[in-house]
Every structure is written in structure tokens, then in C-alpha cells.
Amino acid sequence: MIDLTSKVVLITGGSRGIGAATAILFAKAGADVAITYQGSDAKAEEVVNEIKKLGKKGSAYKGDNSKNDVVKSIVHDVHKEFGRIDILVNNAGIWTYGEVDTMKESVWDHTMDINLKGTFLFCHYVIPIMKKQGGGSIINLSSTAGQRGEAFHSHYAASKGGVISFTKSLSTELGQFNIRVNSVAPGWVDTDMSAEALNEPAYRQQVLRTIPLGKIPTGSDIAGPILFLASDLASHITGEILNVNGGSVLVG
């Protein structure tokens, strides 16, 4: 039912976890896919190869999404290679432990740079392209933590709370240009980012008790709602914070 043939999607942090699952799902729906990444070249290449196996165009761009000149260059290169950018998925993010009274300022700053500033920068450079094209769709990844807070992760929660407010602000600012801006808010997700915590059996059981649906989702469980928000099925949805966390935001 969702057909994104002729559409181009740019996904930040697309080499692993939610980003990789989203990239592959968008290709299955017919889109050409550009991903950004900072880590493993091999993992990024794996995702691009999967996209190409599905008969779609795929490319990976390496760079720090918190650096203005890097993001500007990536967006320019994607636009030049693909000819357009219809959908932007701001997925790149980091999550680290930190007690507020011992947290180094550099840890706080790095989290804000990657999670919040990076989202701003990609929007800053992609939105003019979408305006010229007559519209587009932006999906920003936030979190349950950004809505209710999270002990020992105040820097992460604050950054994701910022993403939520940024999303709502842009939705009202850009509606006149036919650009929809929404957010998907996962809770715990079984990815390599959370592996250290979730691989501890007792802690995993503790987490499961906070999820009414009784399971920890995979990246693919988050990718589906992202695809929905990017599609015409969601053509009258903007400014929405879509909780995809098994109900944990209500009870965790």
C-alpha cells in the first residue's frame, strides 16, 4: 500500500540499529536511499548493498553530523547525486550514562551536539531543497526520555526533549510549504546502542516489566511507523509525537 517509488530519503545514522532497518524498509517501499554514518565503513556498505539488492539506488556518506560544514557538504552531495530529497529521517543519536553531579561538561555538550544540533543542521540544509520541490516530510527520532525524563541520563533526556519541541515548532513554521514534520519516540530498543544494558538478564527483566506489551522491540519495529509518517497515508499529520514504545511511556 505504501509506494515511495521516485522518492529519495536521507537517513542519518543509517548504518546500524533503527537507521539501518529504516533504510532497508524504505528501499522495499520503492525509495532510493542515502544514509549517513560515523562508525564502521563495513556496516554502512552492508546496508547500501542491501538497498541495491532491492533494485534501488543507495549511497553512504561518512561524517560528523554535529559539524556545520560536514552536514552542508553531505546534503549538497546527496542532492547532487540523487537530484532531490523528499524525506529526511533524523535518526543519528547517542545514549550514555551520566550522574549530573559528576558528568563532565564535554559529555553534556557532545550529547547535545549529536542528538539536537545535528537534527537542526540537517533540517537547516534540507528544508530549502524541500521548499523548492514544493514539499517534503521530516521525521525526527526522539524518545520516551524526552517526554518524562530519565534518571542518570539527564543529558540524553534534555536533548530529546529539545527534539520534541523543535519538531512541534517546525511543523507550524513549515506547514505553509507543504512540509510535514513529525517525531517517532521509541523507548527501549534491542540495538547495539543498548546492548550493554540489555544483555544483563536481571536488568532486561526489569525493563520488560515497564513495557505493557511485554517485549523489547527491534529496529524494524520502529522503522514501520517512520515509514508510515513519511507516506501519503499520513498526509494530514504534522507536529505529531508518535510513541512507539509498547506503552512504556505511560507506566515506566
XYZ file of C-alpha atoms in Angstrom:
252
model
C 0.000 0.000 0.000
C 2.887 2.382 0.700
C 4.680 3.144 -2.557
C 7.634 5.532 -2.422
C 8.813 4.936 -5.979
C 10.674 8.008 -7.309
C 11.139 9.343 -3.765
C 14.543 9.982 -2.187
C 15.073 9.575 1.550
C 18.068 10.767 3.568
C 18.546 8.879 6.844
C 21.127 9.988 9.387
C 22.792 7.282 11.453
C 21.728 4.746 8.859
C 24.425 2.108 9.210
C 23.058 0.297 12.272
C 20.072 -0.241 14.534
C 16.913 1.713 13.806
C 18.580 3.623 10.978
C 19.660 0.516 9.088
C 16.254 -1.136 9.491
C 14.577 2.050 8.275
C 16.855 2.349 5.250
C 16.084 -1.190 4.124
C 12.335 -0.803 4.710
C 12.228 2.408 2.675
C 14.030 0.648 -0.174
C 11.462 -2.159 -0.016
C 8.786 0.531 -0.365
C 10.451 1.780 -3.554
C 12.544 4.725 -2.367
C 16.131 5.497 -3.248
C 18.100 5.811 -0.021
C 21.052 7.876 1.177
C 22.440 7.176 4.638
C 24.949 8.961 6.827
C 27.206 7.333 9.392
C 30.227 7.954 11.609
C 31.377 4.468 12.526
C 32.064 1.285 10.610
C 32.571 1.551 6.855
C 31.772 -2.151 6.560
C 28.376 -1.796 8.260
C 27.452 1.156 6.059
C 28.465 -0.825 2.981
C 26.297 -3.746 4.113
C 23.240 -1.500 4.294
C 23.945 0.043 0.887
C 24.375 -3.406 -0.634
C 21.005 -4.485 0.802
C 19.386 -1.410 -0.736
C 20.917 -2.191 -4.121
C 19.807 -5.830 -3.922
C 16.265 -4.475 -3.714
C 16.823 -2.691 -7.014
C 17.079 0.792 -5.557
C 19.828 3.382 -5.563
C 21.791 3.596 -2.328
C 24.775 5.584 -1.095
C 26.508 6.191 2.230
C 28.142 9.413 3.393
C 30.537 9.461 6.323
C 30.818 12.457 8.612
C 30.144 14.093 11.970
C 26.536 15.283 11.980
C 27.309 17.940 14.592
C 29.687 19.852 12.286
C 28.100 22.558 10.154
C 30.463 22.294 7.203
C 30.238 18.484 7.185
C 26.434 18.455 7.155
C 26.313 21.161 4.490
C 28.648 19.100 2.305
C 26.710 15.859 2.830
C 23.363 17.445 1.940
C 24.915 19.073 -1.129
C 26.405 15.761 -2.256
C 23.175 13.820 -1.695
C 21.169 16.397 -3.635
C 23.705 16.372 -6.443
C 23.796 12.570 -6.678
C 20.074 11.847 -6.259
C 18.584 15.021 -7.731
C 16.132 15.627 -4.880
C 15.445 14.938 -1.201
C 11.812 14.147 -0.409
C 12.140 12.661 3.067
C 14.576 13.357 5.900
C 14.870 10.971 8.841
C 16.973 12.436 11.653
C 17.926 9.233 13.439
C 21.570 9.709 14.460
C 21.974 9.803 18.215
C 23.957 8.698 21.245
C 22.921 7.493 24.708
C 25.349 7.390 27.623
C 25.169 7.094 31.406
C 25.877 10.161 33.492
C 25.195 11.338 37.051
C 24.566 15.055 36.875
C 26.987 15.999 39.671
C 29.911 14.080 38.175
C 29.139 14.440 34.465
C 31.808 16.270 32.505
C 30.707 19.302 30.531
C 32.170 17.682 27.424
C 29.793 14.716 27.817
C 26.791 17.044 28.057
C 27.959 19.069 25.056
C 28.663 16.018 22.907
C 25.188 14.604 23.552
C 23.552 17.922 22.666
C 25.717 18.267 19.565
C 24.853 14.858 18.146
C 21.230 14.497 19.235
C 19.910 18.054 18.954
C 22.316 20.229 16.992
C 22.725 17.537 14.337
C 18.954 17.404 13.879
C 18.888 21.185 13.468
C 21.746 21.199 10.963
C 20.242 18.590 8.659
C 16.888 20.383 8.756
C 18.646 23.698 8.124
C 20.186 22.462 4.878
C 17.449 20.111 3.633
C 14.435 22.392 4.151
C 15.409 24.885 1.390
C 15.542 21.938 -1.027
C 12.107 20.752 0.075
C 10.689 24.261 -0.293
C 11.895 24.437 -3.901
C 10.421 20.993 -4.586
C 7.039 22.028 -3.202
C 7.038 19.910 -0.065
C 8.524 17.052 1.889
C 8.401 15.037 5.080
C 10.748 15.154 8.068
C 10.761 12.550 10.828
C 12.902 13.250 13.895
C 13.700 10.442 16.331
C 13.023 11.467 19.916
C 12.393 9.223 22.930
C 10.206 8.457 25.910
C 13.020 10.044 27.931
C 12.369 13.356 26.213
C 8.794 13.316 27.497
C 9.131 12.132 31.089
C 12.851 12.435 31.902
C 15.289 9.651 32.715
C 17.419 9.353 35.839
C 21.175 9.165 35.177
C 20.551 10.187 31.552
C 19.543 13.821 32.052
C 21.719 14.941 29.133
C 20.051 12.443 26.800
C 16.547 13.277 28.050
C 17.168 17.007 27.662
C 18.438 16.561 24.115
C 15.408 14.502 23.117
C 13.044 16.924 24.825
C 14.641 19.558 22.629
C 14.000 17.429 19.548
C 10.317 17.191 20.507
C 9.939 20.970 20.900
C 11.931 21.547 17.709
C 9.636 19.157 15.824
C 6.481 20.901 17.014
C 7.921 24.321 16.193
C 8.913 23.333 12.667
C 5.548 21.723 11.978
C 3.780 25.061 12.441
C 6.505 27.004 10.643
C 6.689 24.777 7.571
C 3.097 23.695 7.015
C 2.595 26.551 4.555
C 5.307 24.995 2.381
C 3.670 21.533 2.391
C 6.457 20.192 4.596
C 5.269 17.873 7.341
C 7.408 17.436 10.465
C 6.777 14.624 12.929
C 8.653 12.607 15.523
C 8.796 8.946 16.466
C 9.518 8.344 20.153
C 10.891 4.876 20.939
C 11.593 3.563 24.405
C 13.982 0.674 24.866
C 15.037 -0.892 21.554
C 17.154 -4.014 21.100
C 20.100 -2.481 19.229
C 23.841 -2.332 19.750
C 23.434 1.066 21.441
C 21.512 -0.531 24.315
C 23.179 -3.951 24.194
C 25.447 -3.442 27.205
C 22.455 -2.767 29.457
C 20.003 -5.242 27.946
C 22.472 -8.131 27.823
C 22.379 -8.264 31.626
C 19.500 -10.730 32.302
C 18.240 -9.197 35.548
C 18.177 -5.701 34.092
C 16.463 -6.935 30.930
C 13.683 -8.419 33.045
C 13.395 -5.144 34.941
C 12.978 -3.288 31.644
C 10.385 -5.764 30.392
C 8.256 -5.123 33.464
C 7.928 -1.473 32.403
C 6.547 -2.330 28.937
C 2.820 -3.204 28.861
C 3.181 -5.135 25.586
C 5.804 -7.301 27.274
C 8.588 -7.229 24.702
C 11.587 -5.140 23.748
C 11.274 -4.085 20.096
C 13.863 -4.382 17.356
C 14.859 -1.639 14.962
C 12.340 -2.984 12.456
C 9.501 -2.351 14.913
C 10.418 1.337 14.893
C 11.046 1.546 11.138
C 7.418 0.782 10.241
C 5.933 3.825 11.992
C 8.674 6.007 10.474
C 7.689 4.755 7.022
C 4.023 5.449 7.769
C 4.701 9.058 8.783
C 6.743 9.602 5.617
C 3.992 8.239 3.376
C 0.837 9.730 1.885
C -1.170 7.719 4.413
C -0.046 10.365 6.913
C -0.632 13.312 4.579
C -2.661 15.240 7.183
C -0.376 14.511 10.133
C 2.185 17.052 11.276
C 3.577 18.025 14.667
C 2.831 14.551 15.999
C 4.995 12.756 18.574
C 4.245 9.102 17.839
C 5.069 6.893 20.808
C 6.400 3.525 19.639
C 7.377 2.017 22.966
C 4.861 -0.675 23.801
C 3.113 1.667 26.226
C 6.148 2.185 28.450
C 5.785 5.964 28.344
C 2.632 5.534 30.422
C 3.985 3.353 33.212
C 7.786 3.224 33.149
